Amino acid sequence: MADTMPSYIGRSVVRREDNRLVRGAGTFVGDMKLDGMVHVAIVRSQLPHAIINGVNLNAARAVDGVELALNGDDLKDVLPPISGMQVTAPKTWRDGMDPRIEIPDQTLVPYDKVRYVGEPYALVVARDRYIAEDAAELIDGDFETLPPIANAEAALDAESLVHDHLPGNIAATLHARKGDGEAALEAAPRRLKRRYFHHRYAAMPMECRGVVAEYDSRTDSITVWSSTQVVHWVRREVANALDMAEERVRVVAPDVGGGFGGKGHVYPEDILVAYLAKRLDRPVKWLEDRHEHLLNAAHSRDNLFDIEVGFDDDGKISVVKNYFLVDSGAYSPVGAAIAGNSIAHFMGPYDIPHYEADCKVMMTNRTPNAPYRGAGRPEVALAMERSIDLIANELGLDPAEVRFRNMIQPEQMPYAVGLPYRDGVMIEYDSGDYPEALRKALDGIGGLEAFRERQKAALAEGRYLGLGLGCYVEGTGIGPFEGATVKIDSSGKVMVATGACPQGQGHETAFAQVAADIWGVDIDDVVVTVADTSHVTMGYGTIASRSAVTGSGAIQESSDKVKEKVFAIAANVLETSEADLELRDGSVGVKGVPDMSMTLKEVARAALPGWIHQRPEGIEAGLEGTAYYEPPTVTWAYAATAAIVEIDAETGAVQIENYVEVHDAGTLINPAIADGQVKGGLVQGIGGGLFEEPSYDEHGQLMTGSFMDYLLPTASDVPPINVIHSETPSPRNAFGFKGLGEGGAIAPPVVIANAVCDALKPFGAELNNTPVRAEDILNILESGAVAAE
Amino acid sequence: MKPPPLDILTPTTIAEALALLSAHGEAARPLAGGQSLVPLLNFRLSRPEVLIDLNRIAKLSFIEERPDHIAIGVMTRERAIEESELIASQAPLLQEATTQIAHLPIRSRGTIGGSLSNADPAAEYPAVALALEFELIAQSERGERRIKAADFFEDVLTTALKPDELLTKIIVPKSPGQSSSAFVEIARRHGDFALAGVAAQITFSAGKPTDVRLAVCGAGSTASRLSAAEEIVLRDGAGVEAIKGASAAAAAAVDPMADLHASADYRRRLVGVMTKRALQKVVQRAGVSA
């Protein structure tokens, strides 16, 4: 930090991005028009599982305006598959998880068989997208259908295999243990065993995916504009596939309309479009339409849990056994990372001495499964938080009380969980007061006792009100690293570039706030560049609630390098010692001597190479530094949430009266942005809890091919939301930051399920699967009515 | 998600449109507000060779009062109907149903003629047409035909219109002074096509129902009248028991289809609930004692 404090961190600075976005002046991939640009239509499998006997392109090639039509055979010896291991894990994690991981590579355009509805098997490049689609219709695929594998459980016993080299359709197994689960279960006075299912749903950003690529034959270089969260990953894979130096591949994510994890890995189209641009030596554009997005962009969640919990008569939990299957679809672009999250986050904010987890990541004939906001955490929150409510029911205790009795107390911080995190470091919750968050959440809904009285009075009138609670913790700011380059040139402006790759998070503003505070300059003197590989040599990207922590860390470390030179040069010019200098108002000055200072602009000029420089001996020219911040391990955000619902007794419809989330992400950079992040996540969680679900019929056909059928929550479906931020700084970085991008989406499905079950308590009903459906609720109400008669 | 090749023709008079329709026959589709047709084109589920765009025919857009009815041009936007004081006072059921169609941007483009001609069984207007006993004026080069709403809706997305016929005008009878109405529907989200919706229009005399019209949408291949339920209310009045009986009769009468959003059984139950709620609203609005 600078010594003077016009502190920007903690202020709701108006987002720089909004000026262009609100005026419609943003540039998304879809807005791009390049001279001579041609357009791609991709032909996608309508079968979930089939052998490809042949794909006839003749009719498509004959269409006027078609430049090129290709099938899998044309490409199989030209382009390598995308590695199944886009994400790697450190050895220390592997030691703790005992994994067997054989994630299959993904052929860009399959030539042997198709494995999910939506998988590409041919493509057409044409003068415009209309012609490309006309020609795509004429492509004649000859397929021999294979029995589709519909879900993870069926995959275990299926005779047919999604990938021939994966017996039992198992792509990965993970195990983890803490204490002695078996013995603890034997010793437990009470046991609860349940099956929970968290359904599949998807990120569904407002902007679908899209890629434009332009090849420059003069320099043998290529520029790829992709609506992605990970420009550096795309650069790596494109360079690998096209056998080019990474230096000759520039990947840019222009304005991106949401990602939420769904754009957090490399897809075949990122590479295909780059390949086509080079092959044709013309700019090539592919825009994913919503129908394609629903079929082909990664889905997520889809976990089946068999859980056993041991507890005593006071509701204190001694042990959890967690056996679960992940339906990963036909591929698993980020390997076993989501399952690893699920294992690590299961116990949440609770102090549970014994734990055993056993997981299988299954291959099925479904769209590939990749992280989506929450990434393995909403799934386990469902299993854990439902279990707590069921324990409360069994003991006649309030679910809030059982949570309080099991929560880690603030004096136990830092708290060692006894499991390795995905970064290979043993998990230690760093800071926070979990019971206080729950107390605040209960206050936020008007107090527990007041609600229980209201609920009783309503029930007497035949109205069903319910309270749902959900608490979680979230490891955020994961490594392995993030890169940043900081420069000060002769303009005196501070230029910051990071490998962070925003999709609407307001990084240009938030990182400007961070850099302005680091340098003690006016925020308008900070220039931020994001999502462009040409500005940072190595970067990681914006996934996993990580950029605030890792991007800021990288900006700080690169700034430190530059500051050393700034102080050395200023000391030389001002003829003083570095120790007497401070940064203040865009200048370097002598402490206690207001008149003795030089501006950063003057320092930058003094730092120039050449005859007139004023650098001391041994100081290299230029004010520029690059650093790769490798966080020691993750920071632990947490939240307690509460919602009140009312059930329409005649239709089963669920009305959420209000929703409160007490969220702690450490020190906030920009509270308005943080608020928007948590609320946005909550809305997506509510969507998953009530509406969103890709549906497949008995033949494996995806029935949700448009927004008529895949229902997103709209403004009218969103209840009043109250987000209460508490700020317990993380001790793991200089700023006290924790990540917050995903949190909001974690709890709503289970909070809604818990609230509905609380409302239907007179019927003794359990809803242990998501989404919560009005029809199921009405069945419960009517069966209860029949029983009462 | 681009439509296949097609020509768009832009007539400016009804006569011109009819001539084009006659010339192109089944290869043509009239384009009204485009809120259903354009997505179907983009999905390539509808593949006309020619679109006859009605949006430039000024004479197809009007709301006019006549002695015993309101005449509405087919290209009248749903939003104009929603905001019409004439319709609010003389055919309040139509006005109330319109407010429940989709969302404002859709109502601002969507037209009454487009919705009726499209005959989506879950749409609001076909049920209102049956309850208010609209008459639909179809024109072709062969002449003009007046079709009763009861004869208009034949099947899912299928009407009595011939390929060369264009719906041009809707006759909406004025609701009697002693009548009251309600339109209620339920959808998974606000603005979606109804899982079940009920239009109710009842005329009272000395507190007793003398003319009862109930129509349902979302519960079969077309919107339909709920005649068994109507008879119960006509016979037994609109008291609690009669409403209960009518609701049960409504649920028993329909033959809904299952889809992703609801099973047939759930839809059937919702028809009962919507019938009950519509009748309760009518009774409340009419101020008649049960």
Coordinates of C-alpha atoms in Angstrom, one line a residue, chain A residues 527-720:
Chain A
V527 CA -4.9 2.0 -16.9
V528 CA -6.1 -1.6 -16.6
T529 CA -5.8 -4.2 -19.4
V530 CA -7.4 -7.6 -19.0
A531 CA -8.0 -10.7 -21.0
D532 CA -5.3 -10.2 -23.6
T533 CA -2.4 -12.7 -23.8
S534 CA -0.3 -10.1 -25.5
H535 CA -0.1 -8.0 -22.3
V536 CA 0.9 -10.7 -19.8
T537 CA 3.2 -13.6 -20.7
M538 CA 1.7 -16.1 -18.4
G539 CA -1.8 -16.0 -16.9
Y540 CA -4.4 -18.3 -15.5
G541 CA -7.8 -16.8 -15.9
T542 CA -11.0 -15.9 -14.1
I543 CA -12.6 -19.0 -12.7
A544 CA -13.1 -20.4 -9.2
S545 CA -13.7 -17.2 -7.3
R546 CA -10.0 -16.4 -7.6
S547 CA -9.3 -13.1 -9.4
A548 CA -9.7 -10.6 -6.5
V549 CA -7.2 -12.6 -4.5
T550 CA -4.7 -13.8 -7.1
G551 CA -4.9 -10.8 -9.5
S552 CA -4.4 -8.3 -6.7
G553 CA -1.5 -10.4 -5.4
A554 CA 0.1 -10.4 -8.8
I555 CA -0.4 -6.6 -9.1
Q556 CA 1.1 -6.1 -5.7
E557 CA 4.2 -8.2 -6.4
S558 CA 4.8 -6.7 -9.8
S559 CA 4.3 -3.2 -8.3
D560 CA 6.8 -4.1 -5.6
K561 CA 9.5 -4.7 -8.2
V562 CA 8.7 -1.5 -10.0
K563 CA 8.6 0.5 -6.7
E564 CA 12.1 -0.6 -5.9
K565 CA 13.3 1.1 -9.1
V566 CA 11.0 4.1 -8.5
F567 CA 12.5 4.7 -5.0
A568 CA 16.1 4.1 -6.2
I569 CA 15.8 6.6 -9.0
A570 CA 13.9 9.2 -7.0
A571 CA 16.5 8.9 -4.2
N572 CA 19.2 9.5 -6.8
V573 CA 17.4 12.5 -8.2
L574 CA 16.3 14.0 -4.9
E575 CA 19.7 13.2 -3.4
T576 CA 18.2 11.4 -0.4
S577 CA 18.0 7.9 0.8
E578 CA 15.3 5.5 -0.3
A579 CA 14.2 5.0 3.3
D580 CA 13.2 8.6 3.6
L581 CA 10.9 8.4 0.6
E582 CA 7.2 7.8 0.4
L583 CA 4.5 7.6 -2.4
R584 CA 2.0 10.4 -2.1
D585 CA -0.6 11.8 -4.6
G586 CA 1.1 10.4 -7.7
S587 CA 4.5 11.5 -6.6
V588 CA 7.5 10.2 -4.7
G589 CA 8.5 12.6 -1.9
V590 CA 10.7 13.0 1.1
K591 CA 8.8 12.1 4.3
G592 CA 8.0 15.2 6.2
V593 CA 9.1 17.6 3.5
P594 CA 6.1 18.5 1.3
D595 CA 8.1 20.5 -1.2
M596 CA 10.7 17.8 -1.9
S597 CA 9.1 15.3 -4.4
M598 CA 9.0 14.3 -8.0
T599 CA 6.0 13.0 -9.9
L600 CA 5.8 9.4 -11.2
K601 CA 6.0 11.0 -14.6
E602 CA 9.3 12.6 -13.8
V603 CA 10.6 9.4 -12.3
A604 CA 9.5 7.5 -15.5
R605 CA 11.5 10.0 -17.6
A606 CA 14.5 9.7 -15.3
A607 CA 14.2 5.9 -15.8
L608 CA 14.4 6.0 -19.6
P609 CA 17.3 4.4 -21.3
G610 CA 19.7 6.7 -23.1
W611 CA 22.0 9.7 -22.6
I612 CA 19.8 11.7 -20.3
H613 CA 18.8 9.1 -17.8
Q614 CA 19.1 9.8 -14.1
R615 CA 19.3 6.2 -12.8
P616 CA 21.7 5.3 -10.1
E617 CA 24.4 2.8 -10.9
G618 CA 23.1 -0.7 -11.3
I619 CA 19.4 0.2 -11.9
E620 CA 18.1 -1.0 -15.3
A621 CA 16.2 1.3 -17.5
G622 CA 12.4 1.5 -17.6
L623 CA 9.7 1.1 -15.0
E624 CA 8.2 -2.2 -15.7
G625 CA 7.8 -5.3 -13.6
T626 CA 6.1 -8.7 -14.0
A627 CA 5.3 -11.1 -11.2
Y628 CA 3.5 -14.4 -11.0
Y629 CA 1.7 -14.6 -7.7
E630 CA 1.5 -18.1 -6.2
P631 CA -0.9 -17.9 -3.3
P632 CA 0.1 -19.9 -0.2
T633 CA -3.3 -21.7 -0.4
V634 CA -6.9 -20.7 -0.6
T635 CA -8.8 -18.1 1.5
W636 CA -12.1 -19.2 3.1
A637 CA -15.2 -17.2 2.4
Y638 CA -18.4 -18.3 4.1
A639 CA -22.1 -17.5 4.4
A640 CA -25.3 -18.3 6.2
T641 CA -28.5 -17.9 4.4
A642 CA -32.2 -18.0 5.3
A643 CA -35.3 -17.8 3.3
I644 CA -39.0 -17.9 4.0
V645 CA -41.4 -19.6 1.5
E646 CA -45.1 -20.0 1.3
I647 CA -46.7 -22.9 -0.5
D648 CA -49.9 -22.5 -2.5
A649 CA -51.9 -25.3 -1.0
E650 CA -54.0 -25.8 -4.1
T651 CA -51.3 -25.7 -6.8
G652 CA -48.1 -26.6 -4.9
A653 CA -46.4 -23.4 -6.2
V654 CA -43.6 -22.1 -4.1
Q655 CA -43.4 -18.4 -3.4
I656 CA -40.2 -17.1 -1.8
E657 CA -41.1 -14.3 0.5
N658 CA -37.6 -13.1 1.2
Y659 CA -34.1 -14.4 1.0
V660 CA -31.2 -13.3 3.3
E661 CA -27.6 -14.0 2.8
V662 CA -24.9 -13.0 5.3
H663 CA -21.8 -13.3 3.3
D664 CA -18.2 -12.8 4.3
A665 CA -15.5 -12.5 1.7
G666 CA -13.0 -10.7 3.8
T667 CA -12.1 -7.1 2.9
L668 CA -14.3 -6.0 0.0
I669 CA -12.7 -4.0 -2.9
N670 CA -15.9 -2.6 -4.2
P671 CA -19.1 -3.3 -2.1
A672 CA -21.5 -2.5 -4.9
I673 CA -19.8 -5.0 -7.2
A674 CA -19.6 -7.5 -4.3
D675 CA -23.3 -7.0 -3.7
G676 CA -24.1 -7.6 -7.3
Q677 CA -22.0 -10.7 -7.4
V678 CA -23.7 -12.3 -4.5
K679 CA -27.2 -11.4 -5.7
G680 CA -26.4 -12.7 -9.2
G681 CA -25.3 -16.0 -7.7
L682 CA -28.4 -16.2 -5.6
V683 CA -30.6 -15.7 -8.6
Q684 CA -28.8 -18.5 -10.4
G685 CA -29.2 -20.7 -7.3
I686 CA -32.9 -19.9 -7.2
G687 CA -33.1 -20.8 -10.9
G688 CA -31.6 -24.2 -10.1
G689 CA -33.7 -24.7 -7.1
L690 CA -37.0 -24.1 -8.9
F691 CA -36.7 -24.0 -12.7
E692 CA -33.6 -24.8 -14.6
E693 CA -33.1 -28.3 -15.8
P694 CA -31.9 -29.8 -19.1
S695 CA -34.4 -32.6 -19.7
Y696 CA -33.7 -35.7 -21.7
D697 CA -36.3 -38.1 -23.0
E698 CA -36.1 -41.9 -22.8
H699 CA -34.1 -42.1 -26.0
G700 CA -31.5 -39.7 -24.7
Q701 CA -32.8 -36.7 -26.7
L702 CA -32.3 -33.3 -25.1
M703 CA -35.8 -31.8 -24.8
T704 CA -34.7 -28.4 -23.6
G705 CA -33.6 -26.9 -26.8
S706 CA -34.7 -23.3 -26.2
F707 CA -35.7 -20.9 -23.4
M708 CA -39.3 -22.0 -23.9
D709 CA -38.3 -25.2 -22.2
Y710 CA -35.2 -24.4 -20.2
L711 CA -36.6 -21.9 -17.8
L712 CA -34.4 -19.2 -16.3
P713 CA -35.7 -17.1 -13.5
T714 CA -36.9 -13.7 -14.7
A715 CA -37.2 -10.5 -12.7
S716 CA -40.7 -11.4 -11.7
D717 CA -39.5 -14.8 -10.2
V718 CA -36.8 -13.3 -8.0
P719 CA -37.8 -12.5 -4.4
P720 CA -36.6 -9.6 -2.3

